[in-house]
Structure formats: structure tokens, C-alpha cells
Short mmCIF file of C-alpha atoms and ligand atoms in Angstrom, two decimals:
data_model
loop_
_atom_site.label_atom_id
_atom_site.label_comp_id
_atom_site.label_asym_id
_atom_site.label_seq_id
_atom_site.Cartn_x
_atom_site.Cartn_y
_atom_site.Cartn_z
CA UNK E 1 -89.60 90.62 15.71
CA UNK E 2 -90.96 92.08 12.36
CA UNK E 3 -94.84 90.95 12.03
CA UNK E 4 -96.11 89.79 8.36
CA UNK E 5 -99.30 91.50 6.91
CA UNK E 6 -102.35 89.84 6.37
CA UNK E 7 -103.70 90.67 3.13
CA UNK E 8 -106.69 88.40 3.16
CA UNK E 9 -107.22 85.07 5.68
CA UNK E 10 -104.72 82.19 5.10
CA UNK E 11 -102.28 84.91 2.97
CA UNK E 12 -99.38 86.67 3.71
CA UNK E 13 -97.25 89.51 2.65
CA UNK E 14 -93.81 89.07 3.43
CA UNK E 15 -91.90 91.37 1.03
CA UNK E 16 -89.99 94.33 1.82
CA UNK E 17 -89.50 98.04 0.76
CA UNK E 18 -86.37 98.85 -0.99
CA UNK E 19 -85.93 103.26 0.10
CA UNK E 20 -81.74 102.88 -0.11
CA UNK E 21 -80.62 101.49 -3.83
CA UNK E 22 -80.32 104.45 -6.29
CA UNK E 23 -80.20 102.66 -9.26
CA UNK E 24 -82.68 99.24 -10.62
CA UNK E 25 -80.43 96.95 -12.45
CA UNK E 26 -77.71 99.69 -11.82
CA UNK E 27 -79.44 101.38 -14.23
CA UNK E 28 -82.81 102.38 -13.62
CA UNK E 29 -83.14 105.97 -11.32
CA UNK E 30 -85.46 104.58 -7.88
CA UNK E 31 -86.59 107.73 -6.58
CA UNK E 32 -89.67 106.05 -4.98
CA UNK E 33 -87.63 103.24 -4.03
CA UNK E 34 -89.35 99.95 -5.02
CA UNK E 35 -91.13 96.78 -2.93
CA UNK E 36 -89.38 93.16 -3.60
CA UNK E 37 -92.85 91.15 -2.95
CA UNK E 38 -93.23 87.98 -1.49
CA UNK E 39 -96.26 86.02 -0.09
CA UNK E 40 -97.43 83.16 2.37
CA UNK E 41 -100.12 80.63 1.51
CA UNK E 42 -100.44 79.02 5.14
CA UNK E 43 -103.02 75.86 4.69
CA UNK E 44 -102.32 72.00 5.63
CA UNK E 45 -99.38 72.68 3.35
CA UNK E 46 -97.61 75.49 3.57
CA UNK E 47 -96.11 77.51 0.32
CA UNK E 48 -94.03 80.65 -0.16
CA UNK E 49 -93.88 82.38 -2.96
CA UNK E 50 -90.55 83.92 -4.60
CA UNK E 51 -88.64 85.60 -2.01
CA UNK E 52 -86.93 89.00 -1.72
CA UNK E 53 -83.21 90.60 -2.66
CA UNK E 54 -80.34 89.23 -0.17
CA UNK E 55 -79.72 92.35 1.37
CA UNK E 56 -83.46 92.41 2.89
CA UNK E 57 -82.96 89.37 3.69
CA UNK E 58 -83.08 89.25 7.65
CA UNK E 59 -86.71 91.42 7.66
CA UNK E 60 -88.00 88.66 5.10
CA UNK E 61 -87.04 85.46 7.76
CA UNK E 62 -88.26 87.58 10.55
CA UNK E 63 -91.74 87.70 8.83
CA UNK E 64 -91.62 84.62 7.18
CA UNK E 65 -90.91 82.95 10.85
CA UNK E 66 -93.62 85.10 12.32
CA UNK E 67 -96.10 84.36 9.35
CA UNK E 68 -95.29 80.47 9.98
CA UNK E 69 -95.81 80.57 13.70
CA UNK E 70 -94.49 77.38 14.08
CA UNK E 71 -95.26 75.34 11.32
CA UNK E 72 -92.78 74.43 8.89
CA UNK E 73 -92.06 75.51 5.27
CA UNK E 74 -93.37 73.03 3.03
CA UNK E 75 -92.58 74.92 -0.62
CA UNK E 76 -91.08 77.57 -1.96
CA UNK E 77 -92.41 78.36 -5.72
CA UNK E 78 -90.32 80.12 -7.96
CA UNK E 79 -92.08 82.22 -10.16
CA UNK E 80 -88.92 84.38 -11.20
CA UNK E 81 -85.42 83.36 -10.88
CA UNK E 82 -83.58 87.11 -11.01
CA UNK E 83 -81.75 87.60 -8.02
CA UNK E 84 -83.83 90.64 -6.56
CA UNK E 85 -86.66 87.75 -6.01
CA UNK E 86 -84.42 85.05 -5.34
CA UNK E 87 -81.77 86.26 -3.87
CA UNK E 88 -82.42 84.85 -0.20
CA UNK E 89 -83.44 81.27 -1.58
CA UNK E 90 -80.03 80.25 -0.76
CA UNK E 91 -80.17 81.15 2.59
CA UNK E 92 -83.81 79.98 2.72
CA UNK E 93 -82.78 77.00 1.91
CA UNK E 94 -80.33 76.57 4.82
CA UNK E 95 -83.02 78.05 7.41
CA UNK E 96 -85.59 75.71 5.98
CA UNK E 97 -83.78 72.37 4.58
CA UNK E 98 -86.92 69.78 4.21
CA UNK E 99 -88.12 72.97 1.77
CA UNK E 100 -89.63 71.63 -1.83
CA UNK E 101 -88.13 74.84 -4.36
CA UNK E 102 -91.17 74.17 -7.17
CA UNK E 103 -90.21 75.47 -10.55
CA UNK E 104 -89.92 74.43 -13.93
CA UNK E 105 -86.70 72.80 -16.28
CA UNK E 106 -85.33 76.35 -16.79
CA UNK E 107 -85.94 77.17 -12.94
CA UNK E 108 -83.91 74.14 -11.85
CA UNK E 109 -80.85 75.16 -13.97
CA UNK E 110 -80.61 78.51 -12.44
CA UNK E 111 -80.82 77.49 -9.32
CA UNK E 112 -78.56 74.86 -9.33
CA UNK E 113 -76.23 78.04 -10.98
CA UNK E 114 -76.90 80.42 -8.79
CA UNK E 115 -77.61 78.34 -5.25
CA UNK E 116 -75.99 75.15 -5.67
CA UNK E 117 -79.27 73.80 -5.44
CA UNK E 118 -80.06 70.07 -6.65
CA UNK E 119 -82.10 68.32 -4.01
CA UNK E 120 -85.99 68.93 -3.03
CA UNK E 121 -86.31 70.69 -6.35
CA UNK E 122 -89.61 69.61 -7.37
CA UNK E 123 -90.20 70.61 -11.50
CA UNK E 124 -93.66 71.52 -12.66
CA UNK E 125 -95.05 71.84 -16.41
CA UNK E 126 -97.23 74.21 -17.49
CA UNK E 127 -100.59 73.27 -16.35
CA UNK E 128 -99.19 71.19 -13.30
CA UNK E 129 -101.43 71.19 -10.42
CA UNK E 130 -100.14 71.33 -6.52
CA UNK E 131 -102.96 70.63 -3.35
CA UNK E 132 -102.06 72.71 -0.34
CA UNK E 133 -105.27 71.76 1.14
CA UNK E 134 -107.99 74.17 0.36
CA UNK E 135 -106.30 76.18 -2.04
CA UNK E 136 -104.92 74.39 -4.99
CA UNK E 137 -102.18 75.99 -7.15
CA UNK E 138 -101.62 75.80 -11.28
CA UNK E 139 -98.77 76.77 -12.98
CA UNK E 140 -98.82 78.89 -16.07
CA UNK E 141 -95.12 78.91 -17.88
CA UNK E 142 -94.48 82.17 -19.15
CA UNK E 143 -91.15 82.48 -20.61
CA UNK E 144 -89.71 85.39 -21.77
CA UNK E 145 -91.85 87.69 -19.39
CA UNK E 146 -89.02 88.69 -19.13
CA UNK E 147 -86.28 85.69 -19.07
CA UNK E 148 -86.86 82.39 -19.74
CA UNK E 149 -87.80 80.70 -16.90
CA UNK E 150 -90.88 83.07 -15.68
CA UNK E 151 -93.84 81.64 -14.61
CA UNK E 152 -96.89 82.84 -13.01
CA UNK E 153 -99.06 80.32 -10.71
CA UNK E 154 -102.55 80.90 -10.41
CA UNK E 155 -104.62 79.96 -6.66
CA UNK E 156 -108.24 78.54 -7.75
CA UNK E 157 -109.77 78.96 -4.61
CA UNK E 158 -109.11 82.34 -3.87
CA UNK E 159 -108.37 83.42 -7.33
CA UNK E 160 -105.28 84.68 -6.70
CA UNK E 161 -102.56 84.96 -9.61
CA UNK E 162 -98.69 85.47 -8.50
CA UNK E 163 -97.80 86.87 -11.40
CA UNK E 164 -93.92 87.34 -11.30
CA UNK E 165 -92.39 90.65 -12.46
CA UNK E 166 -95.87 91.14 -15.03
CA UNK E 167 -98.24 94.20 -13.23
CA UNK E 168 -95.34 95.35 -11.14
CA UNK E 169 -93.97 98.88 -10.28
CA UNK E 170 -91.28 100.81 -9.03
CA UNK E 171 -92.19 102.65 -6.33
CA UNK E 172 -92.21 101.05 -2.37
CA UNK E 173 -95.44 100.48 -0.44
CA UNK E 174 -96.13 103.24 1.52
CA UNK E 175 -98.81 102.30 4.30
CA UNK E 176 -101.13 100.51 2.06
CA UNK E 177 -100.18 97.19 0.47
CA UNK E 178 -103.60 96.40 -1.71
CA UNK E 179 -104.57 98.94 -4.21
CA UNK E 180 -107.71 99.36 -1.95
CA UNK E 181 -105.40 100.76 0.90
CA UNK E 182 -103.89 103.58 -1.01
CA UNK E 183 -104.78 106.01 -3.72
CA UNK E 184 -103.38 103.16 -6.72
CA UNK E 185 -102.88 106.29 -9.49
CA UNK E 186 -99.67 107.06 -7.95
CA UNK E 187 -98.13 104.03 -9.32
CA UNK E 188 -99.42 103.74 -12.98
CA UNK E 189 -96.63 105.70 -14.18
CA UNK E 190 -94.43 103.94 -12.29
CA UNK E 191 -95.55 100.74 -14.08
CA UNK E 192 -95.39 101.90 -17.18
CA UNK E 193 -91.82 102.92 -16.75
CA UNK E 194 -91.13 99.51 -14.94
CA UNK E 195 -92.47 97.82 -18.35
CA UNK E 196 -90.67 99.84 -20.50
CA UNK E 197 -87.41 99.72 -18.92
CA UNK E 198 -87.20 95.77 -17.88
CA UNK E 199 -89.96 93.91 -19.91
CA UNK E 200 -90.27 96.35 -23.25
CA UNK E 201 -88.62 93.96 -25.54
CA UNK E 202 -91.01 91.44 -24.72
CA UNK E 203 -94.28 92.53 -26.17
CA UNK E 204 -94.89 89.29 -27.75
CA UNK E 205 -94.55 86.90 -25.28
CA UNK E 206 -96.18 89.45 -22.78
CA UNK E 207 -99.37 88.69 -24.91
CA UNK E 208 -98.85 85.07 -24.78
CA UNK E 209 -98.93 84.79 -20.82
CA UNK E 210 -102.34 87.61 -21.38
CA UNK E 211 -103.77 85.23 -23.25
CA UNK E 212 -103.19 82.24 -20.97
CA UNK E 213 -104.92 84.43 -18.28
CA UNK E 214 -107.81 85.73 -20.02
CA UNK E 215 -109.86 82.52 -18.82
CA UNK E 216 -108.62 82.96 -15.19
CA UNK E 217 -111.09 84.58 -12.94
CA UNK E 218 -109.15 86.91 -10.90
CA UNK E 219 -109.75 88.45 -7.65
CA UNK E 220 -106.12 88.98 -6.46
CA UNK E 221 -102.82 89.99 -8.28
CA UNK E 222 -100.13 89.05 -6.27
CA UNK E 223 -96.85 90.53 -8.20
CA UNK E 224 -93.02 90.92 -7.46
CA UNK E 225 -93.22 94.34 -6.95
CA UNK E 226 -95.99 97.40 -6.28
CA UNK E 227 -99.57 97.19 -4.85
CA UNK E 228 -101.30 93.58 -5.14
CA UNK E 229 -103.95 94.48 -6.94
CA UNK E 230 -107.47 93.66 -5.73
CA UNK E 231 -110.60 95.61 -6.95
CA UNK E 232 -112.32 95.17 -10.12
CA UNK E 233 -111.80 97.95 -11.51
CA UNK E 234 -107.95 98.70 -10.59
CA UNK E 235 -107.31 94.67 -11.81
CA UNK E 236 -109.23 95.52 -15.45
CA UNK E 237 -106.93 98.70 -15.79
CA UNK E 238 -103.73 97.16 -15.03
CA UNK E 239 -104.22 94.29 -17.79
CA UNK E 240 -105.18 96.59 -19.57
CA UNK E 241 -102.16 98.77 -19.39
CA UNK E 242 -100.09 95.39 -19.56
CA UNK E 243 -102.44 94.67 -22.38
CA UNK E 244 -101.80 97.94 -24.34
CA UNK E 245 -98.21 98.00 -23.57
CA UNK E 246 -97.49 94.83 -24.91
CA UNK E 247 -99.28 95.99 -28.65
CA UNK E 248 -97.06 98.94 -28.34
CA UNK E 249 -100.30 100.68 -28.71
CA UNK E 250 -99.46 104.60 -28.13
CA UNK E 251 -101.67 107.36 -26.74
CA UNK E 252 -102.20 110.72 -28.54
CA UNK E 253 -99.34 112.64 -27.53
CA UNK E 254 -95.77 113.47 -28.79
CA UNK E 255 -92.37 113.18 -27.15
CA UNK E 256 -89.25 115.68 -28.31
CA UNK E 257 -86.14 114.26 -27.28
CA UNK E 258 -83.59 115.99 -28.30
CA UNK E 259 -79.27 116.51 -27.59
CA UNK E 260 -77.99 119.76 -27.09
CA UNK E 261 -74.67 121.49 -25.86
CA UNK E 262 -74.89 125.13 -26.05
CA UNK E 263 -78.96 125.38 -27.21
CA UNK E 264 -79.22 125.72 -30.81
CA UNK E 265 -80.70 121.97 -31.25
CA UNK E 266 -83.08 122.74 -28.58
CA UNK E 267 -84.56 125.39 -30.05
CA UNK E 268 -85.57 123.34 -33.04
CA UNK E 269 -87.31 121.10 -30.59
CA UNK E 270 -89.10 124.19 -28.75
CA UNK E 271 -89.95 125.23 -32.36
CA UNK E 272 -91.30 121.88 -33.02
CA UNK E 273 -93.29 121.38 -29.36
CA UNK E 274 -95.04 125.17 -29.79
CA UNK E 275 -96.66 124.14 -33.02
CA UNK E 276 -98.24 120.61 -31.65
CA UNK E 277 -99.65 122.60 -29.76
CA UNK E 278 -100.73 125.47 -31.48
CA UNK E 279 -102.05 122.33 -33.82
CA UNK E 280 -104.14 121.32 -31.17
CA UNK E 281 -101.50 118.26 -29.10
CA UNK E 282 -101.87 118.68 -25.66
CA UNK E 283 -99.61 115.54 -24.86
CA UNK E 284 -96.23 116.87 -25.92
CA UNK E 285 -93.39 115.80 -23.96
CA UNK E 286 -89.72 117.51 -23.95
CA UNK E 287 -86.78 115.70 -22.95
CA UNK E 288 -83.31 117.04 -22.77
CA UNK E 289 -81.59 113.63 -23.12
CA UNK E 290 -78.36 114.94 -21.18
CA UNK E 291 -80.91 115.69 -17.65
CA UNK E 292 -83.24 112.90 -17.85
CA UNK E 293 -82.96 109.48 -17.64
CA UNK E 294 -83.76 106.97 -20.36
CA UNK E 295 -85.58 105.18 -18.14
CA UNK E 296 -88.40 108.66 -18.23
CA UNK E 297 -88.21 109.07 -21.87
CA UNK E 298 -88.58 105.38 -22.99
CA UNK E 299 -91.69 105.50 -20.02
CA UNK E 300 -93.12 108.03 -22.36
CA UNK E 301 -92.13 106.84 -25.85
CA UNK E 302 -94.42 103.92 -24.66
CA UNK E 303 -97.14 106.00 -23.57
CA UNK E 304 -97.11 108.69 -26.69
CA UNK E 305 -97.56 107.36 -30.64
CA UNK E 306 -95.37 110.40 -31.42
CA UNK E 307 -91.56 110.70 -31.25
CA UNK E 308 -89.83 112.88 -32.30
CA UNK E 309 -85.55 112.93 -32.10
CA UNK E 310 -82.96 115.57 -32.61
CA UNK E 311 -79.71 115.92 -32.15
CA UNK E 312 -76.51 117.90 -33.16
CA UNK E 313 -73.53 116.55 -35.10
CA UNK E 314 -70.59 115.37 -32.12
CA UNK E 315 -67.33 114.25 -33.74
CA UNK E 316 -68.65 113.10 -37.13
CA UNK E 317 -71.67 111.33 -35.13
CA UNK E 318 -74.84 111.48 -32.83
CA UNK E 319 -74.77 112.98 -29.64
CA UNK E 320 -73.85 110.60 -27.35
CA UNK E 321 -76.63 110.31 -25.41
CA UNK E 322 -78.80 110.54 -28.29
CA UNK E 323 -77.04 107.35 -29.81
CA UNK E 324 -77.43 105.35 -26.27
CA UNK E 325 -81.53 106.14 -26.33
CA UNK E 326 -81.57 105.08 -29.68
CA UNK E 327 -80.13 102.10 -28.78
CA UNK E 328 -82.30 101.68 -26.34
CA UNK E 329 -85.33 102.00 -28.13
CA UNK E 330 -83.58 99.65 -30.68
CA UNK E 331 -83.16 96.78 -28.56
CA UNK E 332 -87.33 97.07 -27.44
CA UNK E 333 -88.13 96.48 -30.82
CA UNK E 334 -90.48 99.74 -30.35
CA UNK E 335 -92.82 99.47 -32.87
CA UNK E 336 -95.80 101.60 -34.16
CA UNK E 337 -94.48 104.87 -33.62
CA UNK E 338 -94.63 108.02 -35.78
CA UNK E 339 -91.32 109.50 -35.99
CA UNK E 340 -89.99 112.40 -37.22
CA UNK E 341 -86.20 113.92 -36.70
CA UNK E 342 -83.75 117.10 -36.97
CA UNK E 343 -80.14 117.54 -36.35
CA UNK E 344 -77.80 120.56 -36.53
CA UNK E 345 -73.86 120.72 -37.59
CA UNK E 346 -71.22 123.28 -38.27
CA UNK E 347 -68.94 122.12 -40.70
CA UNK E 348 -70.36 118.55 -41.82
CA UNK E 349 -73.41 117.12 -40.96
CA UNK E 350 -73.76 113.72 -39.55
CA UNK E 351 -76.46 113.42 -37.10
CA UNK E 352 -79.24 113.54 -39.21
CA UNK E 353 -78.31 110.89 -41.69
CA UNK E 354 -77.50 108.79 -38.76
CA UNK E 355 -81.29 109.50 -37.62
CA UNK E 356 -82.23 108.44 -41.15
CA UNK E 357 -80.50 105.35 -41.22
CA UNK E 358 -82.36 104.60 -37.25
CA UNK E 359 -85.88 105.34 -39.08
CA UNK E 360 -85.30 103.09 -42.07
CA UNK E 361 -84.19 100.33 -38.89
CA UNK E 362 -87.39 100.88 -36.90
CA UNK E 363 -89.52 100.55 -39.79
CA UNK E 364 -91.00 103.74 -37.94
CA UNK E 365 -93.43 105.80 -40.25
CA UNK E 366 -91.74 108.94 -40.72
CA UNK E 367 -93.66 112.11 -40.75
CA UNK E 368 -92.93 115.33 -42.07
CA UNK E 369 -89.45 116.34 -43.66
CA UNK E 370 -86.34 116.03 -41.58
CA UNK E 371 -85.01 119.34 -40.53
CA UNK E 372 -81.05 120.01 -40.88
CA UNK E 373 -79.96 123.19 -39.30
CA UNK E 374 -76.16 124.94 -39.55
CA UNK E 375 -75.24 126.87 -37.17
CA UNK E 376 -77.91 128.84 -35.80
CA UNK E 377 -81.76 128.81 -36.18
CA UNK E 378 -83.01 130.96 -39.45
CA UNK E 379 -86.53 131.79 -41.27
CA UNK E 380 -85.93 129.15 -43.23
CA UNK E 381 -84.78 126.37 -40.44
CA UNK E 382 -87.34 128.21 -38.11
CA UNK E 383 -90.07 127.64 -40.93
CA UNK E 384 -88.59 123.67 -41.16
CA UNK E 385 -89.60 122.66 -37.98
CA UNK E 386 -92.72 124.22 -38.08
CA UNK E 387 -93.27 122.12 -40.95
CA UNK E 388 -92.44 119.50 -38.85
CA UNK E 389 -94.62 120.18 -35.91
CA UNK E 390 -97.30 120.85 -38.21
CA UNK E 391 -97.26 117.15 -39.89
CA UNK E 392 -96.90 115.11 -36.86
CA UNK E 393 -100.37 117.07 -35.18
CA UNK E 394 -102.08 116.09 -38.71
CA UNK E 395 -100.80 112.70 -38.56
CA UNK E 396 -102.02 111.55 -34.77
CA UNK E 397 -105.60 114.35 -35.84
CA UNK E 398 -105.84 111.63 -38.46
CA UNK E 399 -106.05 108.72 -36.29
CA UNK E 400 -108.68 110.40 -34.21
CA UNK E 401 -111.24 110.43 -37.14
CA UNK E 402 -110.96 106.45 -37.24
C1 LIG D 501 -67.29 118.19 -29.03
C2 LIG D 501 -67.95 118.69 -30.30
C3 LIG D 501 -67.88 117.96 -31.46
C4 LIG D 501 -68.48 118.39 -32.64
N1 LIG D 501 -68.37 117.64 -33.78
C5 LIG D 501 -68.89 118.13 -34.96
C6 LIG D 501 -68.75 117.43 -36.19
O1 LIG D 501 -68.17 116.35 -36.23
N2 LIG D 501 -69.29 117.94 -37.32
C7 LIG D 501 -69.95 119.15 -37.32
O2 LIG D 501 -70.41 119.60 -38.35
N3 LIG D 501 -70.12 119.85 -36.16
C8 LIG D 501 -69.60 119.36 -34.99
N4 LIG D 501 -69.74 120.08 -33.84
C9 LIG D 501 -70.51 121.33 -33.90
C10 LIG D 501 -71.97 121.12 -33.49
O3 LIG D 501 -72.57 119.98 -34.04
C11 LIG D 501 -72.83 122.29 -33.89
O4 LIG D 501 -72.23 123.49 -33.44
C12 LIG D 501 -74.25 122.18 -33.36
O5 LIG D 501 -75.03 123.18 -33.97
C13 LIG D 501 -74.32 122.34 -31.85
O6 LIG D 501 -75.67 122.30 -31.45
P1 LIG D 501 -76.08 122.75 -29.96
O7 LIG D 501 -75.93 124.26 -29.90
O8 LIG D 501 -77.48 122.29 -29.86
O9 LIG D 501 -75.16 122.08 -29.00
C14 LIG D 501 -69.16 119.63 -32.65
C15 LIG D 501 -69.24 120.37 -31.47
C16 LIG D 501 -68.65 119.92 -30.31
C17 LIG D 501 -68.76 120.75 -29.05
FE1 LIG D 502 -87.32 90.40 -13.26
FE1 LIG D 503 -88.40 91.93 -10.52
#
């Protein structure tokens, strides 16, 4: 028998903690692991909301049943149809068969796709209201946050918004599920890098659904995954991380990414990082693209206005892993950055045209002179990046005056 958690009177936390799967999305490194969150509402109606991946599946019933004592499952909402939130709804379904599955036109599709699921599928608008009794639930379509069926629904007695995917976190819940139960700075990186990685491309439509909940009083975030966020303070700095995020608003701060196979390349981007600092950057962040994960460097592209990209020449192109985070940052539609670049070759130089053409595809201001190296590093290459260094510290100093 696995016992729910109370998080406040009348609500439950049924989610689990993911510790085993190494990659999100088979792509994404979990070295925190990460939560899959679900919740009870238990009032003359009863509602759940989203519920967890398959293979946690048996924990989830066993507090779910426990959570119920008894009483029967009157509705499941469906904020988020991607299969680590509802991949037991299925099987829910089965256990619970008199069940109303609440979602809107795009929910219904996937679940008829994905589940088989046509009957007891009850379809809400945006703006729809549902009585449970004392709490009363609206329903605030959010598409693209990040497919197109998201939703978030908001509680109006309580104040509690279930906000989907939006404010979540890698990382599981250790102890503490409320921000007020553990020390909540541990997981702002983590949400950063969540956002980047799985909602980046999104900015836009991210500010939509902020807008739709700036009239909201909120006491409670419930999201899919991470802390549910409860005081003041820690609910004010997570919208606003969402809220800077989503303007692809950067902090002071540069990050070097840069290729390298036997070190020349990378001492063009130690060149580069000394003088930031020696300008007066303390944010400057070095990435060897071939030992960390995207998912770290495009966390702190979205943190840092700066970027910075070098690469050698590899068979008449980028190296490869330089091409892939380009790509990357490609398909976020990053925007606002500051963005300066340097390659190296030995017989014919490709990489840093290729870095030109990704500049001039951004729309990226590009600061300083692009630094070409052959070979090996020399006064005058040495002097180059420098250069380089030197005009990227003057460019973010310049922001600081305004
Ligand atoms: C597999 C491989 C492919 C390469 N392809 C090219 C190339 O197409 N054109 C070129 O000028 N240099 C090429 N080079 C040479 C490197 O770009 C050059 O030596 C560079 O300075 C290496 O930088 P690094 O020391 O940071 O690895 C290649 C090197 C390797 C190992
Ligand atoms: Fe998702
Ligand atoms: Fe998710």
C-alpha cells in the first residue's frame, strides 16, 4: 500500500519520482532523475489531474486508490497529452470505467490515437467552467506550450493553477514536495534547462498562456514535474523565470562553446574566455561540445546574452557536434543573442564560413571580427581573439549603462 501526500486539505499528490531513465525524450541527460506529477482534488466530485509515465504506473493506482479511499473517480483532466503524463490513462481508464477524461478538441484526438479512447470524453473550451463542489475548475487552452493540445486549468477556490509541463523541472522530489519543504534553489537550473531543452521554441505562445494568467490570483502551482510551488515569493520568481525565458531575455554573461580534436580550437576559446574576464565578465561559460551535453549548453545560451562558437574545419565542414548544437539552437528560434565566432583549418577552411552563414540565419548581432586560425595559435591569431574577447565585454558593458 503506497500512501498519497497531502499537500494542502482536499488535495493530493499522487505523482512519482523517476531515479532509473538516463535519458528525457531519449535525449535529455537525467542525472537528478525527474518527478512525473499528478494530483487529487477529492470534493463531492472527485477529479484527477494528468497522470504519470506507464512504467510508474502501479505506485500511481496504489496512491490514487489510497487517496480515493473509497469513493470513485469522477474525472480525469488532461492538461497534457505526452505520454510521460498520460501514459497510464489507458489503464486508468480500465481501473476506473464510469471516468469523465475532460480535455479539449485536440485532447480528444490524441486520445482516441493513443488510448482508443471515444466514450466519457467530456471536451471543454477555453474558459469552460466544471463544479466539483467547493472548488470550481476553469480551463485556460494553451496550445503550443509545448504541443498543441496543452492546457492549464485554474482552481478558484483554492487558487490553485495545474499548469501542465509550464514551471516544471528536471530533477525528482527529494523529501519535500512544496517549495516550502525543501531549499527550492536547487531546482532553478534545472528549470531553466527543462525550458530550454523541451519548451525553447515556444517563446511566443509561452507568453500567450503568461498573459492569460496574469489576472489569476495564485496561491498554488501545481505542474507536471518539480516542486509545486507555493510561497509568494518562490511563485513571483518562477513566472518570472518563465516570463524572462520566454522574451529570450539573457543575463550578463558569455558562453564559449567550442569543437576541438587535438586542442588548437580550444585554445582560441581559452584566449577568448581570459579576456572577458580580464574585461571585467564574470559570467563566462566554457563548453567543450564533445563532453557536455546540449541539453547544459542550450541551459546556458538561455541564461547568458553572449555566445560565442568555434569550431575547426572536419571534412570540408563543422565539427560535428558543433553543427548538431547549431541546429539545435536553430530550431529554438534563439533570438537576442550577441554572437561572435572562430574556426581553425589546415589546408581549406570551412568552418568559419559555415558559422557565418548560421549568424546571417539567426539574425544574431555579431560582435567583434571572426577569428580564422591555421594550424596552430600565433601573435597574430593569439591577438584575434583577444580582439574578440575584448568586443563582446564592451558590447554586454554597454547594455549595463542603459
Ligand atoms: C577527421 C578530420 C577531418 C579534417 N578535415 C579538414 C578539412 O576538411 N579541411 C581542413 O582545412 N582541415 C581539416 N582537418 C584539419 C583540422 O581542421 C585542423 O587541423 C584544426 O586546426 C584542428 O583543430 P583542433 O586541434 O582544435 O582539433 C581535419 C582534421 C581531421 C582530424
Ligand atoms: Fe510535455
Ligand atoms: Fe512533461
Amino acid at each position: 500500500m503506497l500512501k498519497p501526500i497531502q499537500i494542502k486539505e482536499n488535495l493530493y499528490y499522487v505523482g512519482v519520482n523517476d531515479r532509473s531513465k538516463e535519458l528525457f525524450e531519449n535525449l535529455w541527460p537525467l542525472p537528478k532523475g525527474v518527478s512525473y506529477n499528478s494530483y487529487l482534488i477529492v470534493d463531492e466530485k472527485t477529479a484527477l489531474f494528468d497522470t504519470v509515465d506507464i512504467c510508474y504506473s502501479d505506485r500511481f493506482f496504489q496512491k490514487l486508490e489510497t487517496a480515493l479511499d473509497g469513493r470513485q473517480l469522477d474525472y480525469v483532466v488532461i492538461n497534457h497529452m505526452e505520454p510521460d503524463h498520460s501514459g497510464s490513462l489507458g489503464l486508468l481508464k480500465a481501473k476506473y470505467p464510469n471516468v469523465q477524461v475532460v480535455g479539449n478538441k485536440r485532447t480528444a484526438d490524441m486520445i482516441q490515437g493513443f488510448h482508443g479512447i471515444t466514450d466519457n470524453v467530456m471536451l471543454v473550451s477555453d474558459g469552460d467552467q466544471l463544479p466539483l463542489g467547493k472548488h470550481n475548475l476553469v480551463f485556460y487552452l494553451t496550445p503550443m506550450v509545448h504541443w498543441p493540445e496543452t492546457m492549464m486549468t485554474y482552481e478558484t477556490t483554492d487558487k490553485i493553477i495545474f499548469s501542465g509541463d509550464a514551471f516544471g523541472t528536471f530533477g525528482t522530489l527529494d523529501g519535500g514536495i512544496t517549495d516550502a519543504q525543501l531549499h527550492p534553489e536547487r531546482y532553478y537550473d534545472e528549470m531553466i534547462r527543462y525550458y530550454s531543452n523541451i519548451v525553447g521554441k515556444f517563446g511566443s505562445p509561452v507568453q500567450k498562456a503568461l498573459e492569460k494568467l496574469n489576472n489569476l490570483d495564485i496561491n498554488y502551482i501545481c505542474s507536471t514535474h518539480g516542486p509545486v510551488w507555493t510561497l509568494p515569493q518562490q511563485i513571483e520568481k518562477v513566472v518570472n523565470i518563465y516570463d524572462k525565458l520566454s522574451r529570450y531575455e539573457g543575463n550578463e554573461g558569455v558562453v564559449i562553446a567550442y569543437g576541438t580534436m587535438y586542442g588548437n580550437t580550444e585554445q582560441m576559446a581559452e584566449t577568448i574566455a581570459h579576456e572577458l574576464a580580464v574585461q571585467g565578465i564574470k559570467e563566462v561559460i566554457v563548453h567543450n561540445v564533445s563532453k557536455r551535453s546540449d541539453s547544459y549548453i542550450l541551459r546556458d545560451i538561455f541564461k547568458y546574452r553572449g555566445l560565442i562558437v568555434g569550431s575547426p574545419t572536419y571534412n570540408n565542414k563543422l565539427y560535428p557536434n558543433i553543427e548538431y548544437l547549431l541546429s539545435k539552437i536553430e530550431s529554438r528560434e534563439m533570438k537576442n543573442r550577441y554572437f561572435g565566432y572562430f574556426g581553425s583549418f589546415t589546408w581549406a577552411g570551412a568552418a568559419v564560413k559555415r558559422l557565418a552563414q548560421f549568424a546571417e540565419d539567426t539574425k544574431f548581432e555579431v560582435v567583434g571580427t571572426p577569428v580564422e586560425m591555421k594550424q596552430s595559435m600565433q601573435l597574430d591569431n593569439y591577438t584575434a581573439c583577444v580582439e574578440l574577447g575584448k568586443a563582446m565585454a564592451a558590447r554586454l558593458i554597454l547594455d549595463r549603462k542603459q
